[in-house]
PDB file of C-alpha atoms in Angstrom:
ATOM      1  CA  MET A 246       0.000   0.000   0.000  1.00  0.00           C
ATOM      2  CA  GLN A 247       2.772   2.426   0.884  1.00  0.00           C
ATOM      3  CA  LYS A 248       4.642   1.616  -2.327  1.00  0.00           C
ATOM      4  CA  ALA A 249       1.563   2.423  -4.412  1.00  0.00           C
ATOM      5  CA  MET A 250       1.055   5.707  -2.568  1.00  0.00           C
ATOM      6  CA  ILE A 251       4.678   6.714  -3.131  1.00  0.00           C
ATOM      7  CA  GLN A 252       4.388   5.941  -6.856  1.00  0.00           C
ATOM      8  CA  MET A 253       1.624   8.554  -6.979  1.00  0.00           C
ATOM      9  CA  ASN A 254       3.862  10.977  -5.013  1.00  0.00           C
ATOM     10  CA  VAL A 255       1.491  10.748  -2.049  1.00  0.00           C
ATOM     11  CA  GLN A 256       3.773  10.853   1.007  1.00  0.00           C
ATOM     12  CA  LEU A 257       1.208   9.797   3.597  1.00  0.00           C
ATOM     13  CA  HIS A 258       3.825   7.794   5.490  1.00  0.00           C
ATOM     14  CA  ASN A 259       5.627  11.044   6.359  1.00  0.00           C
ATOM     15  CA  ALA A 260       2.618  12.188   8.425  1.00  0.00           C
ATOM     16  CA  LEU A 261       1.486   8.795   9.755  1.00  0.00           C
ATOM     17  CA  SER A 262       3.929   6.364  11.310  1.00  0.00           C
ATOM     18  CA  ASP A 263       1.746   3.390  10.321  1.00  0.00           C
ATOM     19  CA  ILE A 264      -0.581   3.584   7.328  1.00  0.00           C
ATOM     20  CA  SER A 265      -2.227   0.325   8.444  1.00  0.00           C
ATOM     21  CA  GLY A 266      -3.610   2.134  11.498  1.00  0.00           C
ATOM     22  CA  VAL A 267      -7.045   3.679  11.917  1.00  0.00           C
ATOM     23  CA  SER A 268      -6.230   7.015  10.270  1.00  0.00           C
ATOM     24  CA  GLY A 269      -4.220   5.554   7.405  1.00  0.00           C
ATOM     25  CA  GLN A 270      -6.813   2.936   6.512  1.00  0.00           C
ATOM     26  CA  ALA A 271      -9.674   5.442   6.658  1.00  0.00           C
ATOM     27  CA  ILE A 272      -7.859   7.765   4.246  1.00  0.00           C
ATOM     28  CA  ILE A 273      -6.744   5.029   1.846  1.00  0.00           C
ATOM     29  CA  ARG A 274     -10.199   3.464   1.614  1.00  0.00           C
ATOM     30  CA  ALA A 275     -11.791   6.863   1.061  1.00  0.00           C
ATOM     31  CA  VAL A 276      -9.337   7.454  -1.800  1.00  0.00           C
ATOM     32  CA  LEU A 277     -10.321   4.129  -3.364  1.00  0.00           C
ATOM     33  CA  LYS A 278     -13.977   5.161  -3.141  1.00  0.00           C
ATOM     34  CA  GLY A 279     -13.223   8.243  -5.236  1.00  0.00           C
ATOM     35  CA  GLU A 280     -12.488  11.017  -2.732  1.00  0.00           C
ATOM     36  CA  ARG A 281      -9.680  13.323  -3.880  1.00  0.00           C
ATOM     37  CA  ASP A 282     -10.123  16.423  -1.695  1.00  0.00           C
ATOM     38  CA  ALA A 283      -7.106  16.465   0.638  1.00  0.00           C
ATOM     39  CA  LYS A 284      -8.915  18.536   3.280  1.00  0.00           C
ATOM     40  CA  LEU A 285     -11.832  16.112   3.465  1.00  0.00           C
ATOM     41  CA  LEU A 286      -9.437  13.177   3.595  1.00  0.00           C
ATOM     42  CA  ALA A 287      -7.480  14.821   6.425  1.00  0.00           C
ATOM     43  CA  LYS A 288     -10.658  15.128   8.494  1.00  0.00           C
ATOM     44  CA  LEU A 289     -10.806  11.315   8.606  1.00  0.00           C
ATOM     45  CA  ARG A 290      -7.803  11.242  10.952  1.00  0.00           C
ATOM     46  CA  ASP A 291      -8.325   9.645  14.323  1.00  0.00           C
ATOM     47  CA  PRO A 292      -8.473  12.162  17.218  1.00  0.00           C
ATOM     48  CA  ARG A 293      -5.537  10.379  18.834  1.00  0.00           C
ATOM     49  CA  CYS A 294      -3.345  10.923  15.753  1.00  0.00           C
ATOM     50  CA  GLN A 295      -0.349  13.138  16.542  1.00  0.00           C
ATOM     51  CA  ALA A 296      -0.167  14.558  13.015  1.00  0.00           C
ATOM     52  CA  SER A 297      -2.313  17.631  12.444  1.00  0.00           C
ATOM     53  CA  GLU A 298      -4.811  17.993   9.599  1.00  0.00           C
ATOM     54  CA  GLU A 299      -2.488  20.491   7.893  1.00  0.00           C
ATOM     55  CA  GLU A 300       0.369  17.990   7.881  1.00  0.00           C
ATOM     56  CA  ILE A 301      -1.858  15.289   6.433  1.00  0.00           C
ATOM     57  CA  VAL A 302      -3.158  17.687   3.757  1.00  0.00           C
ATOM     58  CA  GLN A 303       0.409  18.440   2.683  1.00  0.00           C
ATOM     59  CA  SER A 304       1.239  14.719   2.500  1.00  0.00           C
ATOM     60  CA  LEU A 305      -1.773  14.031   0.219  1.00  0.00           C
ATOM     61  CA  GLN A 306      -0.623  16.252  -2.639  1.00  0.00           C
ATOM     62  CA  GLY A 307       0.069  13.818  -5.469  1.00  0.00           C
ATOM     63  CA  ASN A 308      -0.978  12.419  -8.834  1.00  0.00           C
ATOM     64  CA  TRP A 309      -3.929  10.010  -8.736  1.00  0.00           C
ATOM     65  CA  LYS A 310      -3.076   7.545 -11.509  1.00  0.00           C
ATOM     66  CA  GLU A 311      -5.694   4.961 -12.437  1.00  0.00           C
ATOM     67  CA  ASP A 312      -3.217   2.124 -12.952  1.00  0.00           C
ATOM     68  CA  VAL A 313      -1.578   2.747  -9.587  1.00  0.00           C
ATOM     69  CA  LEU A 314      -4.972   3.092  -7.878  1.00  0.00           C
ATOM     70  CA  PHE A 315      -5.766  -0.383  -9.233  1.00  0.00           C
ATOM     71  CA  GLU A 316      -2.516  -1.615  -7.686  1.00  0.00           C
ATOM     72  CA  LEU A 317      -3.471   0.045  -4.409  1.00  0.00           C
ATOM     73  CA  GLN A 318      -6.877  -1.667  -4.492  1.00  0.00           C
ATOM     74  CA  GLN A 319      -5.168  -5.010  -5.014  1.00  0.00           C
ATOM     75  CA  ALA A 320      -2.914  -4.369  -2.007  1.00  0.00           C
ATOM     76  CA  VAL A 321      -5.868  -3.415   0.204  1.00  0.00           C
ATOM     77  CA  ASP A 322      -7.794  -6.537  -0.853  1.00  0.00           C
ATOM     78  CA  ALA A 323      -4.769  -8.702  -0.054  1.00  0.00           C
ATOM     79  CA  TYR A 324      -4.410  -6.969   3.311  1.00  0.00           C
ATOM     80  CA  ASP A 325      -8.077  -7.663   4.147  1.00  0.00           C
ATOM     81  CA  PHE A 326      -7.692 -11.282   3.083  1.00  0.00           C
ATOM     82  CA  TYR A 327      -4.726 -11.854   5.376  1.00  0.00           C
ATOM     83  CA  GLN A 328      -6.538 -10.140   8.235  1.00  0.00           C
ATOM     84  CA  ARG A 329      -9.407 -12.619   7.829  1.00  0.00           C
ATOM     85  CA  GLN A 330      -6.920 -15.493   7.744  1.00  0.00           C
ATOM     86  CA  MET A 331      -5.360 -14.259  10.975  1.00  0.00           C
ATOM     87  CA  GLN A 332      -8.762 -14.023  12.631  1.00  0.00           C
ATOM     88  CA  GLN A 333      -9.432 -17.647  11.739  1.00  0.00           C
ATOM     89  CA  CYS A 334      -6.035 -18.607  13.184  1.00  0.00           C
ATOM     90  CA  ASP A 335      -6.914 -16.740  16.385  1.00  0.00           C
ATOM     91  CA  GLN A 336     -10.180 -18.642  16.682  1.00  0.00           C
ATOM     92  CA  GLN A 337      -8.420 -21.965  16.175  1.00  0.00           C
ATOM     93  CA  LEU A 338      -5.729 -21.006  18.685  1.00  0.00           C
ATOM     94  CA  ARG A 339      -8.397 -20.116  21.220  1.00  0.00           C
ATOM     95  CA  ARG A 340      -9.989 -23.575  20.846  1.00  0.00           C
ATOM     96  CA  TYR A 341      -6.614 -25.293  21.278  1.00  0.00           C
ATOM     97  CA  MET A 342      -5.780 -23.290  24.399  1.00  0.00           C
ATOM     98  CA  ALA A 343      -9.219 -23.849  25.911  1.00  0.00           C
ATOM     99  CA  ALA A 344      -8.551 -27.607  25.686  1.00  0.00           C
ATOM    100  CA  LEU A 345      -5.412 -27.308  27.845  1.00  0.00           C
ATOM    101  CA  PRO A 346      -5.925 -28.065  31.558  1.00  0.00           C
ATOM    102  CA  THR A 347      -5.900 -25.371  34.205  1.00  0.00           C
ATOM    103  CA  CYS A 348      -2.741 -25.342  36.297  1.00  0.00           C
ATOM    104  CA  ALA A 349      -2.868 -24.747  40.022  1.00  0.00           C
ATOM    105  CA  PRO A 350      -1.225 -21.426  40.947  1.00  0.00           C
ATOM    106  CA  VAL A 351       2.463 -21.812  41.805  1.00  0.00           C
ATOM    107  CA  PRO A 352       2.857 -20.745  45.449  1.00  0.00           C
ATOM    108  CA  PRO A 353       5.443 -17.943  45.731  1.00  0.00           C
ATOM    109  CA  PRO A 354       8.098 -17.971  48.463  1.00  0.00           C
ATOM    110  CA  ALA A 355       6.942 -16.721  51.856  1.00  0.00           C
ATOM    111  CA  SER A 356       8.912 -13.486  51.531  1.00  0.00           C
ATOM    112  CA  ALA A 357       7.741 -12.688  47.998  1.00  0.00           C
ATOM    113  CA  PRO A 358       5.151  -9.972  47.275  1.00  0.00           C
ATOM    114  CA  SER A 359       1.790 -10.820  45.792  1.00  0.00           C
ATOM    115  CA  LEU A 360       1.736 -11.617  42.080  1.00  0.00           C
ATOM    116  CA  PRO A 361      -0.379  -9.300  39.887  1.00  0.00           C
ATOM    117  CA  SER A 362      -2.944 -10.924  37.632  1.00  0.00           C
ATOM    118  CA  ALA A 363      -2.948 -10.772  33.833  1.00  0.00           C
ATOM    119  CA  LYS A 364      -5.777  -8.241  33.894  1.00  0.00           C
ATOM    120  CA  GLU A 365      -3.647  -5.849  35.932  1.00  0.00           C
ATOM    121  CA  GLY A 366      -0.809  -6.166  33.442  1.00  0.00           C
ATOM    122  CA  LYS A 367       2.896  -5.589  33.920  1.00  0.00           C
ATOM    123  CA  GLN A 368       3.641  -3.680  37.114  1.00  0.00           C
ATOM    124  CA  GLY A 369      -0.130  -3.170  37.542  1.00  0.00           C
ATOM    125  CA  ARG A 370      -0.405  -0.824  34.549  1.00  0.00           C
ATOM    126  CA  ALA A 371      -3.732  -1.169  32.751  1.00  0.00           C
ATOM    127  CA  ARG A 372      -2.293  -0.129  29.381  1.00  0.00           C
ATOM    128  CA  LYS A 373      -0.591  -3.512  29.047  1.00  0.00           C
ATOM    129  CA  SER A 374      -3.984  -5.222  28.796  1.00  0.00           C
ATOM    130  CA  ARG A 375      -4.739  -3.524  25.484  1.00  0.00           C
ATOM    131  CA  ARG A 376      -4.293  -5.514  22.294  1.00  0.00           C
ATOM    132  CA  GLN A 377      -1.181  -4.434  20.444  1.00  0.00           C
ATOM    133  CA  GLY A 378      -0.322  -4.994  16.798  1.00  0.00           C
ATOM    134  CA  ASN A 379      -1.341  -8.411  15.517  1.00  0.00           C
ATOM    135  CA  GLN A 380      -1.831 -10.035  18.900  1.00  0.00           C
ATOM    136  CA  PRO A 381      -4.775 -12.456  19.102  1.00  0.00           C
ATOM    137  CA  ALA A 382      -8.163 -10.786  19.517  1.00  0.00           C
ATOM    138  CA  PHE A 383      -9.067 -12.760  22.660  1.00  0.00           C
ATOM    139  CA  ASP A 384      -7.587 -12.326  26.140  1.00  0.00           C
ATOM    140  CA  LEU A 385      -4.446 -14.357  25.575  1.00  0.00           C
ATOM    141  CA  ALA A 386      -2.778 -13.145  28.800  1.00  0.00           C
ATOM    142  CA  ALA A 387      -5.582 -14.535  30.967  1.00  0.00           C
ATOM    143  CA  GLU A 388      -5.483 -17.872  29.127  1.00  0.00           C
ATOM    144  CA  LEU A 389      -1.722 -18.148  29.579  1.00  0.00           C
ATOM    145  CA  GLU A 390      -2.038 -17.370  33.290  1.00  0.00           C
ATOM    146  CA  ARG A 391      -4.716 -20.059  33.622  1.00  0.00           C
ATOM    147  CA  ILE A 392      -2.552 -22.654  31.869  1.00  0.00           C
ATOM    148  CA  LEU A 393       0.751 -21.799  33.567  1.00  0.00           C
ATOM    149  CA  GLY A 394      -0.584 -20.890  37.013  1.00  0.00           C
ATOM    150  CA  VAL A 395       1.569 -17.740  37.047  1.00  0.00           C
ATOM    151  CA  ASN A 396       1.734 -14.434  35.187  1.00  0.00           C
ATOM    152  CA  PRO A 397       5.104 -14.184  33.380  1.00  0.00           C
ATOM    153  CA  ILE A 398       4.339 -10.825  31.742  1.00  0.00           C
ATOM    154  CA  THR A 399       5.383  -9.205  35.021  1.00  0.00           C
ATOM    155  CA  ILE A 400       8.948  -9.727  33.716  1.00  0.00           C
ATOM    156  CA  ASP A 401       9.989  -6.707  31.649  1.00  0.00           C
ATOM    157  CA  GLY A 402      10.607  -7.583  28.003  1.00  0.00           C
ATOM    158  CA  ILE A 403       8.473 -10.728  28.059  1.00  0.00           C
ATOM    159  CA  ASP A 404       5.062 -10.251  26.458  1.00  0.00           C
ATOM    160  CA  VAL A 405       2.194 -12.631  25.719  1.00  0.00           C
ATOM    161  CA  LEU A 406       3.575 -13.629  22.308  1.00  0.00           C
ATOM    162  CA  THR A 407       6.907 -14.599  23.881  1.00  0.00           C
ATOM    163  CA  ILE A 408       5.128 -16.756  26.452  1.00  0.00           C
ATOM    164  CA  GLN A 409       2.893 -18.306  23.804  1.00  0.00           C
ATOM    165  CA  THR A 410       5.915 -19.293  21.720  1.00  0.00           C
ATOM    166  CA  VAL A 411       7.682 -20.887  24.694  1.00  0.00           C
ATOM    167  CA  LEU A 412       4.472 -22.648  25.755  1.00  0.00           C
ATOM    168  CA  ALA A 413       3.992 -24.051  22.249  1.00  0.00           C
ATOM    169  CA  GLU A 414       7.561 -25.393  22.246  1.00  0.00           C
ATOM    170  CA  VAL A 415       7.941 -26.894  25.744  1.00  0.00           C
ATOM    171  CA  GLY A 416       4.499 -26.826  27.370  1.00  0.00           C
ATOM    172  CA  PRO A 417       3.644 -25.570  30.862  1.00  0.00           C
ATOM    173  CA  ASP A 418       5.812 -28.076  32.758  1.00  0.00           C
ATOM    174  CA  LEU A 419       9.546 -27.399  33.016  1.00  0.00           C
ATOM    175  CA  SER A 420      10.336 -30.342  35.295  1.00  0.00           C
ATOM    176  CA  ALA A 421      12.220 -32.076  32.463  1.00  0.00           C
ATOM    177  CA  TRP A 422      15.061 -29.623  33.140  1.00  0.00           C
ATOM    178  CA  LYS A 423      16.450 -30.201  36.620  1.00  0.00           C
ATOM    179  CA  THR A 424      18.058 -26.779  36.974  1.00  0.00           C
ATOM    180  CA  GLU A 425      18.000 -23.463  35.171  1.00  0.00           C
ATOM    181  CA  ARG A 426      21.437 -24.316  33.796  1.00  0.00           C
ATOM    182  CA  HIS A 427      20.009 -27.341  32.013  1.00  0.00           C
ATOM    183  CA  TRP A 428      17.116 -25.158  30.806  1.00  0.00           C
ATOM    184  CA  THR A 429      19.277 -22.388  29.353  1.00  0.00           C
ATOM    185  CA  SER A 430      21.683 -24.911  27.825  1.00  0.00           C
ATOM    186  CA  TRP A 431      18.797 -26.566  25.980  1.00  0.00           C
ATOM    187  CA  LEU A 432      17.674 -23.131  24.785  1.00  0.00           C
ATOM    188  CA  ASN A 433      21.156 -22.636  23.279  1.00  0.00           C
ATOM    189  CA  LEU A 434      21.638 -19.568  25.484  1.00  0.00           C
ATOM    190  CA  ALA A 435      24.512 -20.892  27.604  1.00  0.00           C
ATOM    191  CA  PRO A 436      28.157 -20.623  26.495  1.00  0.00           C
ATOM    192  CA  LYS A 437      29.676 -23.821  25.097  1.00  0.00           C
ATOM    193  CA  ARG A 438      33.309 -24.148  26.092  1.00  0.00           C
ATOM    194  CA  ASP A 439      35.995 -26.807  25.954  1.00  0.00           C
ATOM    195  CA  VAL A 440      37.969 -26.670  29.196  1.00  0.00           C
ATOM    196  CA  SER A 441      41.295 -28.418  29.755  1.00  0.00           C
ATOM    197  CA  GLY A 442      43.305 -28.073  32.915  1.00  0.00           C
ATOM    198  CA  GLY A 443      40.984 -25.394  34.201  1.00  0.00           C
ATOM    199  CA  ARG A 444      41.549 -23.215  31.128  1.00  0.00           C
ATOM    200  CA  VAL A 445      39.138 -22.475  28.315  1.00  0.00           C
ATOM    201  CA  ILE A 446      40.788 -23.694  25.118  1.00  0.00           C
ATOM    202  CA  ARG A 447      37.888 -23.201  22.707  1.00  0.00           C
ATOM    203  CA  HIS A 448      34.455 -21.628  22.427  1.00  0.00           C
ATOM    204  CA  VAL A 449      32.084 -23.918  20.560  1.00  0.00           C
ATOM    205  CA  ARG A 450      29.533 -22.102  18.404  1.00  0.00           C
ATOM    206  CA  GLN A 451      26.316 -24.004  17.766  1.00  0.00           C
ATOM    207  CA  HIS A 452      24.118 -22.890  14.904  1.00  0.00           C
ATOM    208  CA  HIS A 453      20.985 -24.988  15.422  1.00  0.00           C
ATOM    209  CA  THR A 454      17.699 -23.121  15.767  1.00  0.00           C
ATOM    210  CA  ASN A 455      15.641 -23.150  18.932  1.00  0.00           C
ATOM    211  CA  ARG A 456      12.345 -21.261  18.630  1.00  0.00           C
ATOM    212  CA  ALA A 457      11.939 -20.856  22.394  1.00  0.00           C
ATOM    213  CA  GLY A 458      15.478 -19.534  22.732  1.00  0.00           C
ATOM    214  CA  HIS A 459      14.891 -17.178  19.803  1.00  0.00           C
ATOM    215  CA  ALA A 460      11.777 -15.836  21.561  1.00  0.00           C
ATOM    216  CA  PHE A 461      13.869 -14.950  24.617  1.00  0.00           C
ATOM    217  CA  ARG A 462      16.436 -13.261  22.356  1.00  0.00           C
ATOM    218  CA  MET A 463      13.705 -11.114  20.827  1.00  0.00           C
ATOM    219  CA  ALA A 464      12.462 -10.264  24.322  1.00  0.00           C
ATOM    220  CA  ALA A 465      15.993  -9.214  25.323  1.00  0.00           C
ATOM    221  CA  GLN A 466      16.315  -6.862  22.347  1.00  0.00           C
ATOM    222  CA  SER A 467      13.054  -5.136  23.275  1.00  0.00           C
ATOM    223  CA  LEU A 468      14.689  -3.890  26.512  1.00  0.00           C
ATOM    224  CA  ILE A 469      16.988  -1.427  24.748  1.00  0.00           C
ATOM    225  CA  ARG A 470      14.832   1.599  25.730  1.00  0.00           C
ATOM    226  CA  SER A 471      13.151   0.144  28.802  1.00  0.00           C
ATOM    227  CA  GLN A 472      13.431   2.393  31.863  1.00  0.00           C
ATOM    228  CA  SER A 473      13.607  -0.584  34.204  1.00  0.00           C
ATOM    229  CA  TYR A 474      16.208  -2.615  36.070  1.00  0.00           C
ATOM    230  CA  LEU A 475      16.379  -5.171  33.250  1.00  0.00           C
ATOM    231  CA  GLY A 476      16.632  -2.405  30.661  1.00  0.00           C
ATOM    232  CA  ALA A 477      19.577  -0.858  32.485  1.00  0.00           C
ATOM    233  CA  ARG A 478      21.193  -4.282  32.781  1.00  0.00           C
ATOM    234  CA  TYR A 479      20.852  -4.902  29.035  1.00  0.00           C
ATOM    235  CA  ARG A 480      22.335  -1.527  28.124  1.00  0.00           C
ATOM    236  CA  TYR A 481      25.244  -2.191  30.492  1.00  0.00           C
ATOM    237  CA  LEU A 482      25.875  -5.569  28.835  1.00  0.00           C
ATOM    238  CA  ARG A 483      25.776  -3.983  25.367  1.00  0.00           C
ATOM    239  CA  ALA A 484      28.421  -1.470  26.386  1.00  0.00           C
ATOM    240  CA  LYS A 485      30.578  -4.160  27.975  1.00  0.00           C
ATOM    241  CA  LEU A 486      30.184  -7.166  25.643  1.00  0.00           C
ATOM    242  CA  GLY A 487      28.843  -5.825  22.374  1.00  0.00           C
ATOM    243  CA  GLY A 488      25.512  -6.376  20.664  1.00  0.00           C
ATOM    244  CA  LEU A 489      25.377 -10.127  19.909  1.00  0.00           C
ATOM    245  CA  LYS A 490      26.900 -11.291  23.197  1.00  0.00           C
ATOM    246  CA  ALA A 491      24.697  -8.912  25.162  1.00  0.00           C
ATOM    247  CA  VAL A 492      21.549 -10.251  23.505  1.00  0.00           C
ATOM    248  CA  LYS A 493      22.503 -13.820  24.348  1.00  0.00           C
ATOM    249  CA  ALA A 494      23.469 -12.967  27.933  1.00  0.00           C
ATOM    250  CA  MET A 495      20.282 -10.992  28.532  1.00  0.00           C
ATOM    251  CA  ALA A 496      18.144 -13.674  26.907  1.00  0.00           C
ATOM    252  CA  ARG A 497      19.677 -16.233  29.256  1.00  0.00           C
ATOM    253  CA  TYR A 498      18.847 -14.053  32.254  1.00  0.00           C
ATOM    254  CA  LEU A 499      15.220 -13.684  31.097  1.00  0.00           C
ATOM    255  CA  ALA A 500      15.009 -17.455  30.582  1.00  0.00           C
ATOM    256  CA  CYS A 501      16.271 -17.980  34.137  1.00  0.00           C
ATOM    257  CA  LEU A 502      13.632 -15.599  35.504  1.00  0.00           C
ATOM    258  CA  TYR A 503      10.965 -17.460  33.543  1.00  0.00           C
ATOM    259  CA  TYR A 504      12.214 -20.816  34.894  1.00  0.00           C
ATOM    260  CA  ARG A 505      12.258 -19.578  38.493  1.00  0.00           C
ATOM    261  CA  LEU A 506       8.748 -18.196  38.147  1.00  0.00           C
ATOM    262  CA  LEU A 507       7.240 -21.405  36.746  1.00  0.00           C
ATOM    263  CA  THR A 508       9.090 -23.835  39.023  1.00  0.00           C
ATOM    264  CA  ARG A 509       9.393 -21.959  42.322  1.00  0.00           C
ATOM    265  CA  GLY A 510       6.923 -19.099  42.012  1.00  0.00           C
ATOM    266  CA  GLN A 511       9.788 -16.611  42.344  1.00  0.00           C
ATOM    267  CA  ILE A 512       8.265 -13.459  40.873  1.00  0.00           C
ATOM    268  CA  TRP A 513      10.178 -10.537  39.425  1.00  0.00           C
ATOM    269  CA  VAL A 514       9.746  -7.089  40.935  1.00  0.00           C
ATOM    270  CA  ASP A 515      11.275  -4.207  38.989  1.00  0.00           C
ATOM    271  CA  ARG A 516      13.615  -2.081  41.119  1.00  0.00           C
ATOM    272  CA  GLY A 517      14.271   0.602  38.506  1.00  0.00           C
ATOM    273  CA  THR A 518      17.354   1.879  36.737  1.00  0.00           C
ATOM    274  CA  GLU A 519      18.508   3.751  39.846  1.00  0.00           C
ATOM    275  CA  GLU A 520      18.910   0.480  41.754  1.00  0.00           C
ATOM    276  CA  PHE A 521      20.994  -1.027  38.949  1.00  0.00           C
ATOM    277  CA  ASP A 522      23.202   2.065  38.791  1.00  0.00           C
ATOM    278  CA  ARG A 523      23.673   1.952  42.579  1.00  0.00           C
ATOM    279  CA  ARG A 524      24.719  -1.708  42.459  1.00  0.00           C
ATOM    280  CA  SER A 525      27.066  -1.012  39.545  1.00  0.00           C
ATOM    281  CA  GLN A 526      28.787   1.708  41.569  1.00  0.00           C
ATOM    282  CA  GLN A 527      29.117  -0.652  44.521  1.00  0.00           C
ATOM    283  CA  ARG A 528      30.729  -3.318  42.313  1.00  0.00           C
ATOM    284  CA  GLU A 529      33.169  -0.804  40.833  1.00  0.00           C
ATOM    285  CA  LEU A 530      34.098   0.492  44.277  1.00  0.00           C
ATOM    286  CA  ALA A 531      34.618  -3.048  45.592  1.00  0.00           C
ATOM    287  CA  ALA A 532      36.891  -3.833  42.625  1.00  0.00           C
ATOM    288  CA  LEU A 533      38.965  -0.717  43.280  1.00  0.00           C
ATOM    289  CA  GLN A 534      39.294  -1.620  46.957  1.00  0.00           C
ATOM    290  CA  ARG A 535      40.507  -5.123  46.065  1.00  0.00           C
ATOM    291  CA  LYS A 536      43.145  -3.686  43.737  1.00  0.00           C
ATOM    292  CA  ALA A 537      44.237  -1.216  46.390  1.00  0.00           C
ATOM    293  CA  ARG A 538      44.611  -3.930  49.032  1.00  0.00           C
ATOM    294  CA  LYS A 539      46.558  -6.062  46.560  1.00  0.00           C
ATOM    295  CA  HIS A 540      49.169  -3.311  46.241  1.00  0.00           C
ATOM    296  CA  GLY A 541      49.142  -2.391  49.916  1.00  0.00           C
ATOM    297  CA  LEU A 542      47.228   0.835  49.374  1.00  0.00           C
ATOM    298  CA  GLN A 543      44.069   2.295  50.810  1.00  0.00           C
ATOM    299  CA  LEU A 544      41.323   4.272  49.083  1.00  0.00           C
ATOM    300  CA  VAL A 545      40.591   7.681  50.581  1.00  0.00           C
ATOM    301  CA  PRO A 546      37.399   9.610  49.628  1.00  0.00           C
ATOM    302  CA  ALA A 547      37.985  12.895  47.882  1.00  0.00           C
ATOM    303  CA  ALA A 548      37.487  15.975  50.032  1.00  0.00           C
TER     304      ALA A 548
END
């Protein structure tokens, strides 16, 4: 659809970040019905749209070519077809998930805080309960919580689609993996090393695909702008290890949190970026003190 609009010199994508949204689809379908007045088309914008009517009017100045309009109609019809196919997939998925048994809630440790439900969303924020993008139309978060007995979306970076992928691959029971080390090794998220005489002589790179492990990698990458403890941890790892190693390390940490939640009910409570920065400073100070003691010196605070 965007390609056809650009061929007619209609730069609607400059005003709207997503032409498949409410405003973009309303304008495109009005164009296909024969409307050419840019001001009338701009009035179809959704009230929540950040672009003003003037900006949309400027982006709708183009050449309406019949052959390209036919191409645009073909693209819209294909888009509608795939949307119907996805709705049918959602209905089938809902039937499959309804057939899965309900799991008893995993009791959290005695010192752990209460676990928020799927309706409350991550950190109790209601905005997480809204359907985003191409997520299934039904309440997938509530179904996952019923099947797993816990609510993993409380972990930053992990959303319902991540949990659904992992559930489809391994099921709700993780007892086949005795420890989280076995779990992360199976996910291909643990380092593979050949050790001889206590020294690492080779790093073994495995290239097989693991869909559950890939889901955790995608979840790790989504933390790049997260203003949370896990987001700060991921950015620190990127600065220290580089992009690829940081993704793998962060994905392993998320997989461990997921394993602890499902097996021991150990929930994750975000402590914020300030807490991570404070701990980082403590680690750096401890390292400096160890180096000072090694050389017979003593650290003195600056005046």
